[in-house]
XYZ file of C-alpha atoms in Angstrom:
669
model
C 0.497 13.736 14.715
C 1.106 14.252 11.138
C 2.982 12.329 8.526
C 3.686 14.429 5.457
C 4.188 11.102 3.793
C 5.317 12.101 0.344
C 2.949 14.931 -0.578
C 4.317 18.349 -1.258
C 7.826 17.029 -1.758
C 6.842 15.588 -5.133
C 4.485 18.204 -6.428
C 6.405 18.068 -9.658
C 5.351 14.445 -10.140
C 1.906 13.905 -11.521
C -0.701 11.506 -10.256
C 0.087 8.185 -11.873
C -3.259 8.350 -13.649
C -2.234 11.535 -15.419
C 1.287 10.544 -16.393
C 1.714 10.469 -20.133
C 4.415 7.848 -19.712
C 2.142 5.322 -17.991
C 0.732 2.390 -19.831
C -2.870 1.379 -19.351
C -2.125 -1.486 -17.001
C 1.331 -0.540 -15.730
C 0.821 2.260 -13.270
C 3.755 2.514 -10.952
C 6.133 5.347 -11.606
C 4.659 7.777 -9.132
C 4.094 5.124 -6.486
C 7.437 3.411 -6.869
C 9.456 6.391 -5.904
C 10.942 9.035 -8.017
C 10.728 10.786 -4.733
C 9.708 9.042 -1.615
C 7.153 11.630 -0.801
C 4.462 11.353 -3.446
C 0.910 11.026 -2.213
C -2.281 11.025 -4.243
C -4.309 12.955 -1.739
C -7.675 12.026 -3.211
C -6.812 8.359 -2.933
C -5.371 8.147 0.564
C -6.890 7.539 3.929
C -4.743 10.324 5.320
C -5.335 14.029 5.585
C -4.992 16.046 2.412
C -1.235 16.429 2.665
C -0.480 12.994 4.097
C 0.199 14.297 7.619
C -0.050 11.647 10.297
C -1.800 12.918 13.440
C -0.554 11.895 16.859
C -2.953 10.164 19.165
C -5.103 12.697 20.968
C -3.864 15.586 18.848
C -6.184 18.041 17.192
C -6.811 17.413 13.514
C -5.347 19.557 10.828
C -8.748 20.995 10.088
C -9.155 22.289 13.652
C -5.567 23.434 13.823
C -5.928 25.419 10.645
C -7.269 28.560 12.229
C -5.155 31.280 13.698
C -6.405 30.856 17.261
C -5.555 27.168 17.416
C -2.193 27.782 15.811
C -1.397 30.485 18.356
C -2.426 28.190 21.211
C -0.228 25.348 19.879
C 2.646 27.756 19.352
C 2.447 28.940 22.977
C 2.302 25.355 24.228
C 5.131 24.278 21.916
C 7.320 27.140 23.016
C 6.619 26.059 26.576
C 7.942 22.559 25.698
C 4.710 20.612 25.063
C 5.736 17.690 22.816
C 2.306 17.105 21.321
C 1.885 20.770 20.355
C 5.366 20.854 18.841
C 4.430 17.897 16.671
C 1.083 19.401 15.607
C 2.595 22.826 14.907
C 5.490 21.281 12.915
C 3.024 19.327 10.783
C 0.923 22.445 10.191
C 3.921 24.470 9.045
C 5.146 21.591 6.902
C 1.800 21.521 5.130
C 2.163 25.196 4.378
C 5.597 24.652 2.910
C 7.335 26.530 5.742
C 10.165 24.028 6.063
C 12.434 26.340 8.023
C 9.703 27.052 10.562
C 8.613 23.428 10.848
C 12.040 21.816 11.301
C 12.923 22.977 14.864
C 9.510 21.959 16.206
C 9.652 18.554 14.497
C 13.205 17.902 15.713
C 12.266 18.866 19.249
C 9.185 16.616 19.240
C 11.217 13.788 17.692
C 13.813 14.128 20.443
C 10.987 13.608 22.940
C 10.041 10.346 21.171
C 7.050 11.539 19.098
C 6.584 8.968 16.362
C 4.601 11.147 13.958
C 7.140 13.955 14.280
C 9.911 11.539 13.298
C 7.983 10.531 10.205
C 7.244 14.120 9.256
C 10.834 15.133 9.839
C 11.748 12.446 7.287
C 9.334 14.019 4.812
C 10.827 17.449 5.416
C 14.369 16.201 4.874
C 13.328 14.381 1.715
C 11.879 17.597 0.364
C 15.151 19.324 1.085
C 17.077 16.676 -0.857
C 18.468 14.530 1.952
C 16.874 11.126 1.216
C 19.287 9.040 3.289
C 18.788 11.149 6.422
C 15.046 11.100 5.737
C 15.161 7.306 5.591
C 16.841 7.191 9.022
C 13.941 9.121 10.590
C 11.347 7.060 8.693
C 12.996 3.918 10.067
C 12.802 5.336 13.588
C 9.093 6.126 13.142
C 8.360 2.802 11.412
C 9.979 0.802 14.213
C 7.799 2.790 16.614
C 4.731 1.644 14.667
C 4.104 4.366 12.052
C 2.435 2.756 9.022
C 2.984 5.928 6.968
C 6.702 5.877 7.766
C 6.953 2.191 6.871
C 5.311 3.029 3.529
C 7.749 5.891 2.919
C 10.709 3.728 3.862
C 9.543 0.916 1.589
C 9.260 3.357 -1.299
C 12.727 4.675 -0.514
C 14.212 1.169 -0.696
C 12.416 0.348 -3.930
C 13.726 3.520 -5.517
C 17.229 2.302 -4.756
C 16.585 -1.162 -6.179
C 16.456 -2.966 -2.821
C 13.274 -4.951 -3.467
C 13.571 -7.283 -0.434
C 13.936 -4.259 1.866
C 11.103 -2.478 0.069
C 8.822 -5.484 0.408
C 9.558 -5.857 4.124
C 8.626 -2.283 5.014
C 5.714 -2.025 2.590
C 4.296 -5.221 4.049
C 4.674 -3.746 7.549
C 2.698 -0.704 6.392
C 0.060 -2.710 4.529
C -0.539 -5.098 7.405
C -1.265 -2.097 9.649
C -4.085 -1.106 7.282
C -2.284 1.717 5.483
C -3.952 2.135 2.051
C -0.889 3.573 0.324
C 1.298 0.864 1.819
C -1.063 -1.826 0.533
C -1.140 -0.210 -2.922
C 2.653 0.161 -3.125
C 3.116 -3.443 -1.974
C 0.656 -4.643 -4.615
C 2.528 -2.655 -7.264
C 5.811 -4.292 -6.232
C 4.302 -7.790 -6.211
C 2.552 -7.297 -9.550
C 5.847 -6.149 -11.052
C 7.208 -9.559 -10.034
C 4.045 -11.361 -11.255
C 3.341 -12.448 -7.681
C -0.217 -13.699 -7.155
C -0.333 -11.865 -3.828
C -0.725 -8.561 -5.667
C -4.495 -8.985 -5.981
C -4.956 -9.319 -2.198
C -3.213 -6.018 -1.489
C -4.841 -4.167 -4.358
C -8.147 -5.276 -2.912
C -7.111 -4.135 0.579
C -6.159 -0.684 -0.723
C -9.294 -0.446 -2.876
C -11.516 -1.328 0.073
C -10.028 1.666 1.895
C -10.962 3.964 -0.965
C -7.725 4.064 -2.969
C -9.036 4.817 -6.456
C -5.964 3.745 -8.440
C -5.983 0.439 -6.571
C -9.671 0.001 -7.403
C -8.942 0.691 -11.064
C -5.996 -1.686 -11.234
C -7.883 -4.384 -9.369
C -10.675 -4.116 -11.945
C -8.150 -4.411 -14.778
C -6.593 -7.459 -13.104
C -9.982 -9.149 -12.762
C -10.735 -8.483 -16.423
C -7.371 -9.857 -17.431
C -8.011 -13.062 -15.524
C -11.476 -13.406 -16.995
C -10.509 -12.754 -20.598
C -7.087 -14.442 -20.488
C -6.001 -11.731 -22.867
C -6.890 -8.326 -21.473
C -6.190 -5.626 -24.016
C -7.484 -2.298 -25.175
C -8.902 -2.699 -28.639
C -9.512 0.960 -29.306
C -8.500 1.461 -32.911
C -6.881 -1.935 -33.475
C -6.854 -3.312 -37.025
C -9.726 -5.622 -37.729
C -11.308 -7.447 -40.633
C -13.120 -5.265 -43.084
C -16.338 -5.961 -44.916
C -16.231 -8.718 -47.470
C -17.463 -8.388 -50.982
C -17.845 -10.642 -53.932
C -18.015 -14.318 -54.676
C -15.656 -16.175 -56.906
C -13.225 -13.277 -57.025
C -10.608 -11.861 -54.718
C -11.995 -10.142 -51.651
C -10.825 -6.687 -50.664
C -11.980 -4.396 -47.886
C -14.205 -1.760 -49.362
C -14.923 0.965 -46.826
C -12.954 3.409 -44.727
C -12.590 2.104 -41.214
C -14.084 4.216 -38.479
C -13.586 1.741 -35.688
C -15.647 -1.348 -35.214
C -17.929 -0.815 -32.280
C -17.425 -4.285 -30.845
C -13.728 -3.743 -30.909
C -13.762 -0.414 -29.131
C -14.379 -1.868 -25.698
C -11.530 -2.601 -23.291
C -13.470 -5.702 -22.248
C -12.465 -8.666 -24.389
C -15.532 -10.807 -23.780
C -14.619 -12.167 -20.354
C -16.738 -14.341 -18.131
C -19.718 -12.504 -16.671
C -18.984 -13.074 -12.954
C -15.537 -11.559 -13.172
C -16.806 -8.646 -15.218
C -19.455 -7.991 -12.609
C -16.824 -7.666 -9.888
C -14.564 -5.594 -12.147
C -17.487 -3.291 -12.857
C -17.977 -2.648 -9.127
C -14.373 -1.558 -8.725
C -14.516 0.561 -11.869
C -17.567 2.254 -10.413
C -15.760 2.981 -7.152
C -12.725 4.432 -8.917
C -14.822 6.356 -11.442
C -16.980 7.842 -8.685
C -13.760 9.177 -7.135
C -12.771 10.875 -10.372
C -10.608 8.241 -12.074
C -11.068 9.032 -15.733
C -9.807 5.743 -17.159
C -12.044 3.803 -14.795
C -14.955 5.853 -16.149
C -13.846 4.942 -19.686
C -13.771 1.208 -18.959
C -17.021 1.344 -17.042
C -18.624 3.022 -20.057
C -17.249 0.284 -22.307
C -18.734 -2.482 -20.125
C -22.109 -0.755 -20.058
C -22.057 -0.171 -23.807
C -21.264 -3.814 -24.433
C -24.232 -4.721 -22.251
C -26.501 -2.400 -24.223
C -26.954 0.212 -21.476
C -26.065 3.029 -23.850
C -27.469 5.943 -21.880
C -25.433 5.192 -18.763
C -22.403 4.271 -20.883
C -22.632 7.675 -22.538
C -22.781 9.383 -19.156
C -19.537 7.766 -18.005
C -17.851 8.390 -21.351
C -18.842 12.037 -20.998
C -17.407 12.259 -17.479
C -14.171 10.646 -18.630
C -13.960 12.775 -21.767
C -14.483 15.997 -19.823
C -11.662 14.904 -17.519
C -9.375 14.750 -20.549
C -9.507 11.083 -21.612
C -9.240 11.180 -25.414
C -10.421 7.585 -25.908
C -13.595 8.317 -23.961
C -14.266 11.301 -26.231
C -13.735 9.004 -29.216
C -16.068 6.320 -27.804
C -18.683 8.965 -27.009
C -18.453 10.080 -30.633
C -19.251 6.549 -31.811
C -22.255 6.357 -29.476
C -23.570 9.635 -30.859
C -22.953 8.521 -34.428
C -24.830 5.282 -33.836
C -27.698 7.340 -32.395
C -27.788 9.351 -35.627
C -26.189 12.538 -34.288
C -23.173 12.794 -36.575
C -22.603 16.481 -35.906
C -22.164 15.981 -32.158
C -20.087 12.873 -32.850
C -17.758 14.967 -35.003
C -17.313 17.469 -32.154
C -16.106 14.766 -29.768
C -13.985 13.057 -32.407
C -12.355 16.400 -33.129
C -11.587 16.879 -29.449
C -10.133 13.371 -29.185
C -8.153 13.679 -32.418
C -6.644 16.971 -31.293
C -5.526 15.160 -28.135
C -3.737 12.578 -30.268
C -6.321 9.800 -30.570
C -5.698 8.055 -33.894
C -9.013 6.196 -33.909
C -10.901 9.490 -33.644
C -8.828 10.929 -36.486
C -9.753 7.896 -38.597
C -13.422 8.391 -37.732
C -13.229 12.029 -38.826
C -11.521 10.947 -42.033
C -14.308 8.474 -42.785
C -16.935 11.102 -41.993
C -15.441 13.555 -44.466
C -14.855 10.829 -47.064
C -18.558 9.916 -46.885
C -19.388 13.580 -47.568
C -17.109 13.605 -50.592
C -14.586 15.884 -48.885
C -11.597 13.858 -49.982
C -8.863 16.346 -49.122
C -10.140 16.811 -45.566
C -10.498 13.051 -45.188
C -6.908 12.575 -46.326
C -5.714 15.182 -43.831
C -7.359 13.329 -40.945
C -6.075 9.958 -42.082
C -2.584 11.432 -42.126
C -3.193 12.767 -38.615
C -4.202 9.267 -37.497
C -1.034 7.882 -39.029
C 1.055 10.553 -37.306
C -0.617 9.561 -34.019
C 0.740 6.043 -34.504
C -2.497 4.454 -35.705
C -1.643 2.121 -38.582
C -5.254 2.309 -39.761
C -4.449 5.817 -40.977
C -2.130 4.493 -43.686
C -4.595 1.721 -44.530
C -7.459 4.178 -44.910
C -5.294 6.429 -47.057
C -4.790 3.406 -49.291
C -8.537 2.830 -49.475
C -9.127 6.493 -50.247
C -6.588 6.492 -53.086
C -7.932 3.207 -54.455
C -11.457 4.656 -54.552
C -10.076 7.541 -56.630
C -8.214 5.155 -58.993
C -4.884 6.495 -57.693
C -3.455 2.997 -57.745
C 0.263 3.800 -57.262
C -0.513 5.924 -54.192
C -2.899 3.257 -52.874
C -0.176 0.643 -53.220
C 2.264 2.925 -51.389
C -0.051 3.380 -48.380
C -1.070 -0.274 -48.305
C 2.611 -1.225 -48.251
C 3.297 1.154 -45.380
C 0.429 -0.279 -43.319
C 1.278 -3.853 -44.294
C 4.901 -3.477 -43.244
C 3.601 -2.139 -39.914
C 1.666 -5.386 -39.463
C -1.831 -4.396 -40.658
C -3.209 -7.660 -41.966
C -6.058 -6.215 -44.038
C -3.631 -3.782 -45.665
C -1.477 -6.772 -46.602
C -4.552 -8.415 -48.132
C -5.495 -5.234 -50.003
C -1.940 -4.848 -51.293
C -2.000 -8.433 -52.552
C -5.313 -7.751 -54.313
C -3.772 -4.752 -56.099
C -0.766 -6.797 -57.169
C -2.966 -9.631 -58.386
C -5.132 -7.238 -60.375
C -1.954 -5.900 -61.977
C -1.048 -9.448 -63.021
C 1.645 -9.953 -60.392
C 0.434 -13.209 -58.824
C 3.969 -14.029 -57.667
C 4.192 -10.760 -55.738
C 0.656 -11.096 -54.379
C 1.035 -14.576 -52.904
C 3.441 -13.755 -50.022
C 1.269 -10.813 -48.935
C -1.841 -12.978 -48.960
C 0.107 -15.521 -46.892
C 1.306 -12.907 -44.380
C -2.229 -11.552 -43.978
C -3.748 -15.015 -43.664
C -1.171 -16.147 -41.096
C -1.920 -12.956 -39.124
C -5.593 -13.908 -39.012
C -7.153 -12.241 -42.058
C -10.092 -14.400 -43.079
C -10.379 -12.626 -46.437
C -6.732 -13.323 -47.211
C -7.193 -17.035 -46.465
C -10.160 -17.087 -48.844
C -8.174 -15.211 -51.485
C -5.328 -17.715 -51.212
C -7.889 -20.424 -51.899
C -8.938 -18.586 -55.070
C -5.295 -18.110 -56.066
C -4.465 -21.807 -55.740
C -7.728 -22.880 -57.368
C -6.796 -20.718 -60.360
C -3.570 -22.735 -60.637
C -5.535 -26.004 -60.455
C -3.899 -26.762 -57.096
C -7.231 -27.874 -55.712
C -5.928 -29.629 -52.617
C -4.033 -26.556 -51.383
C -6.949 -24.319 -52.335
C -9.291 -26.473 -50.264
C -7.015 -26.185 -47.215
C -7.223 -22.375 -47.332
C -10.953 -22.429 -48.017
C -11.390 -24.681 -44.986
C -9.341 -22.310 -42.847
C -11.422 -19.318 -43.925
C -14.656 -21.288 -43.528
C -13.693 -22.266 -39.972
C -13.393 -18.530 -39.196
C -16.882 -17.865 -40.543
C -16.225 -16.808 -44.149
C -19.473 -17.497 -45.998
C -18.095 -17.849 -49.522
C -15.268 -20.074 -48.294
C -17.805 -22.389 -46.642
C -19.645 -22.525 -49.979
C -16.445 -23.476 -51.817
C -15.690 -26.209 -49.271
C -19.252 -27.518 -49.551
C -19.060 -27.633 -53.349
C -15.690 -29.421 -53.256
C -17.048 -32.028 -50.855
C -20.107 -32.532 -53.035
C -17.802 -33.080 -55.994
C -16.038 -35.824 -54.028
C -19.326 -37.415 -52.973
C -19.062 -36.454 -49.278
C -22.639 -35.301 -49.092
C -23.130 -35.217 -45.312
C -20.021 -33.136 -44.656
C -20.865 -30.939 -47.628
C -24.316 -30.322 -46.172
C -22.763 -29.016 -42.938
C -20.679 -26.432 -44.783
C -23.518 -25.479 -47.103
C -25.735 -24.858 -44.095
C -23.090 -22.545 -42.624
C -22.764 -20.635 -45.877
C -26.513 -20.475 -46.446
C -27.046 -19.287 -42.883
C -24.447 -16.584 -43.575
C -26.530 -15.252 -46.444
C -25.124 -17.014 -49.516
C -27.888 -17.491 -52.077
C -25.806 -20.013 -54.009
C -25.231 -22.055 -50.842
C -28.956 -21.998 -50.045
C -29.696 -23.218 -53.595
C -27.135 -26.013 -53.434
C -28.245 -27.056 -49.941
C -31.806 -27.237 -51.208
C -30.565 -29.388 -54.077
C -28.898 -31.810 -51.652
C -32.087 -32.087 -49.596
C -34.211 -32.305 -52.740
C -32.247 -35.283 -54.020
C -33.164 -37.270 -50.905
C -36.926 -37.070 -51.274
C -39.249 -38.546 -53.904
C -40.848 -36.059 -56.296
C -44.260 -34.947 -54.977
C -47.300 -36.087 -56.940
C -50.201 -33.791 -57.779
C -52.583 -33.339 -54.840
C -55.776 -35.398 -54.987
C -59.070 -33.580 -55.227
C -60.299 -32.431 -51.840
C -56.920 -32.888 -50.152
C -55.293 -29.877 -48.485
C -52.214 -28.436 -50.192
C -49.109 -30.130 -48.714
C -46.803 -28.081 -46.496
C -43.522 -26.806 -47.852
C -40.548 -29.060 -47.271
C -37.231 -27.832 -45.836
C -35.618 -27.999 -49.261
C -38.339 -25.730 -50.684
C -37.756 -23.261 -47.858
C -34.065 -23.088 -48.787
C -34.956 -22.719 -52.464
C -37.246 -19.848 -51.479
C -34.533 -18.189 -49.402
C -32.206 -18.285 -52.399
C -35.003 -17.148 -54.707
C -35.800 -14.170 -52.499
C -32.150 -13.121 -52.846
C -32.528 -13.094 -56.628
C -31.065 -16.513 -57.439
C -32.652 -17.240 -60.845
C -32.262 -21.034 -60.838
C -33.792 -21.139 -57.375
C -36.685 -18.987 -58.574
C -37.367 -21.456 -61.387
C -37.172 -24.393 -58.992
C -39.527 -22.746 -56.494
C -41.928 -22.133 -59.363
C -41.766 -25.797 -60.391
C -42.411 -26.995 -56.825
C -45.326 -24.603 -56.487
C -46.751 -25.822 -59.816
C -46.425 -29.456 -58.700
C -48.530 -28.574 -55.653
C -51.124 -26.947 -57.864
C -50.230 -23.434 -56.707
C -50.318 -21.875 -60.168
C -50.327 -18.297 -58.923
C -47.073 -18.708 -56.956
C -45.506 -20.661 -59.787
C -46.315 -17.889 -62.274
C -44.918 -15.220 -59.957
C -41.586 -17.020 -59.492
C -41.276 -17.927 -63.199
C -41.898 -14.312 -64.126
C -39.277 -13.016 -61.649
C -36.700 -15.423 -63.048
C -37.620 -14.640 -66.649
C -37.460 -10.892 -66.150
C -34.021 -11.345 -64.559
C -32.833 -13.132 -67.721
C -33.475 -16.813 -66.967
C -34.315 -18.685 -70.191
C -35.723 -21.625 -68.175
C -37.913 -19.190 -66.285
C -39.139 -17.682 -69.562
C -39.837 -21.141 -71.040
C -41.762 -22.354 -67.983
C -43.707 -19.105 -67.788
C -44.654 -19.627 -71.433
C -45.908 -23.149 -70.671
C -47.984 -21.853 -67.776
C -49.488 -19.046 -69.861
C -50.248 -21.395 -72.754
C -52.125 -23.760 -70.445
C -54.188 -20.833 -69.243
C -55.003 -19.823 -72.819
C -52.616 -16.843 -73.081
C -50.865 -18.228 -76.146
C -49.821 -14.833 -77.537
C -47.987 -13.852 -74.332
C -46.568 -17.365 -74.062
C -45.047 -16.936 -77.542
C -43.320 -13.730 -76.405
C -41.621 -15.521 -73.493
C -40.720 -18.540 -75.652
C -39.169 -16.171 -78.193
C -37.043 -14.601 -75.465
C -35.958 -18.049 -74.218
C -35.226 -19.343 -77.728
C -33.182 -16.274 -78.584
C -31.178 -16.949 -75.408
C -30.447 -20.507 -76.560
C -33.350 -22.599 -75.209
C -33.999 -25.431 -77.711
C -37.349 -26.560 -76.254
C -38.662 -22.989 -76.506
C -37.658 -22.915 -80.198
C -39.498 -26.218 -80.767
C -42.619 -24.846 -79.042
C -42.535 -21.809 -81.316
C -42.151 -24.083 -84.356
C -45.200 -26.121 -83.285
C -47.186 -22.966 -82.642
C -46.294 -21.564 -86.100
C -47.199 -24.875 -87.774
C -50.557 -24.936 -86.029
C -51.214 -21.419 -87.285
C -50.215 -22.357 -90.828
C -47.082 -20.179 -90.732
C -44.960 -22.880 -92.390
C -41.892 -20.772 -93.231
C -41.785 -19.363 -89.706
C -42.157 -22.887 -88.380
C -39.250 -24.098 -90.468
C -37.086 -21.278 -89.159
C -37.798 -22.201 -85.536
C -37.264 -25.897 -86.325
C -33.804 -25.090 -87.658
C -33.081 -23.123 -84.491
C -34.257 -26.028 -82.294
C -32.084 -28.498 -84.222
C -29.134 -26.191 -83.696
C -29.731 -25.735 -79.966
C -30.701 -29.272 -78.957
C -30.643 -31.283 -76.793
C -30.669 -34.482 -78.897
C -34.295 -35.384 -78.213
C -35.438 -31.881 -79.125
C -33.204 -31.770 -82.210
C -34.666 -35.082 -83.436
C -38.257 -33.930 -83.013
C -37.492 -30.571 -84.614
C -35.851 -32.290 -87.622
C -38.922 -34.473 -88.188
C -41.217 -31.458 -87.923
C -39.039 -29.451 -90.318
C -39.199 -32.295 -92.875
C -42.979 -32.426 -92.556
C -43.263 -28.684 -93.021
C -40.967 -28.866 -96.049
C -43.168 -31.537 -97.637
C -46.245 -29.449 -96.924
C -44.663 -26.435 -98.610
C -43.561 -28.381 -101.688
C -46.757 -30.378 -102.082
């Protein structure tokens, strides 16, 4: 017959999935027994109210009509045990405790196991847990899995874990889904490895919370550090080279960090995904959220969005936030804002930060500040950090420092770095250093780099190099460049090359130029190609020079031009010299002048030599002096000779002095 195993008696207790007091991975309050009668009807293998049917009895569905009820009532009144049990269960489902009790007691007296269990449920609902437990024990001894589950929950509620485990195991081993789930919850609470087996048993019977928790457990094992990264502080964008790095944009949530999956091994994720799917298909909103995150990480954005939408519509704020990011990345900022608003109003700090960044980008500073404050009020430390960024962008330095301090004291490493930057800019290096250290020790790559700059500025090169190495090991491009340059200075060319390659691969033009220089020094200078020979292919060092040149590195542009000229590629050489010259390179201007002069464009060559000489290029001044002398402009020639003598180098100064003396003699002859 029927076992009202914890259903209506705990209507006041929410499904563990919906409890605001639950943590993401610690679901257990509802199942561990505020009242020993809680049943998640959608997740059980029982009838909707947890009623256990006696063998051969009609089901609740068939007994639910008036004719069947009347027939059972007549039979029960005539003393039929089975009908008394069925009728008692039916009335118990309706909440008619007074009507159900005499029938259940009568059936129990005749030895009906299900009636004993259901009588326990009835008594529990009336507030007699100890008497209820006596009837559950009677039913459990007679083989009722539902009663064993109820009794196990009763013992756990009273702190008797050995007793709880005994009865829950009895229930689970009989194939009772709720018993298996409750046993798993107890074992997981004790960190017992057997928890996974029973979660799996419950999940295989369709228990959605068990499926969800099994998926989380598999992820945890695969990642070794399962965590939800929605809205967690992360490194900001890096700017600058040779100066202190500070985050420069309002954080809206890094997409890679928004997933609950922390990069675990693929096989485990595949199994976790299956269980998430099962739970999500049965309406588990957090399972839908995690399933969406896995799919998004895999690049299946359309399906990820569908599950985020399902979860968000079911009330999961983080899913609404994640859906907003998907829409934003697809270019639909208006729809993204709608979902972020919904999530933020439900208390999601990451969504509030995203709204703040959206309004800040539109120039709506007051609205942005309001949302950042909302994020902070929701417990998201990024809110205070972003308020600091907002104030800093408006040159409200005291307010920026205030918000950075608040976030830094709360453990936000990038806020600690930003605070240190502010203090350093104000001349307080002593105050900045401990904040840089705190941020660096907490994992801020920028802070480690900034400590390197701080110590280098004090000529503490050894300590500076240690911090540069730490930042470089974490992928900081400019730090890798600094390490490479230091190693070059100490003659450790091979190790320097490794770091320069890392920095150059990360986009550093200076590193690409210096790497090219290292490679260039190992090969003999190329001779001019012989007539009829094909133009030689570019070497690796030239490719690195070109990469730096394409990023606007002027010395690299000059060097690429020289290599092109040595190959006889005058057109490419002229193009690179001109780019460097127009960007202000005096060597580029000088070489461009030489190239133009060889091609007969002496007038234009003189213009570029003049620019180079005025910028301090001695050889360009000497060329202009020679050009003036050839034209008979002796006074002009003397002027450029004097400039060349002044600028040097020694060889140029000597030649310019001799030419100036000759011009003087010519003028005085």
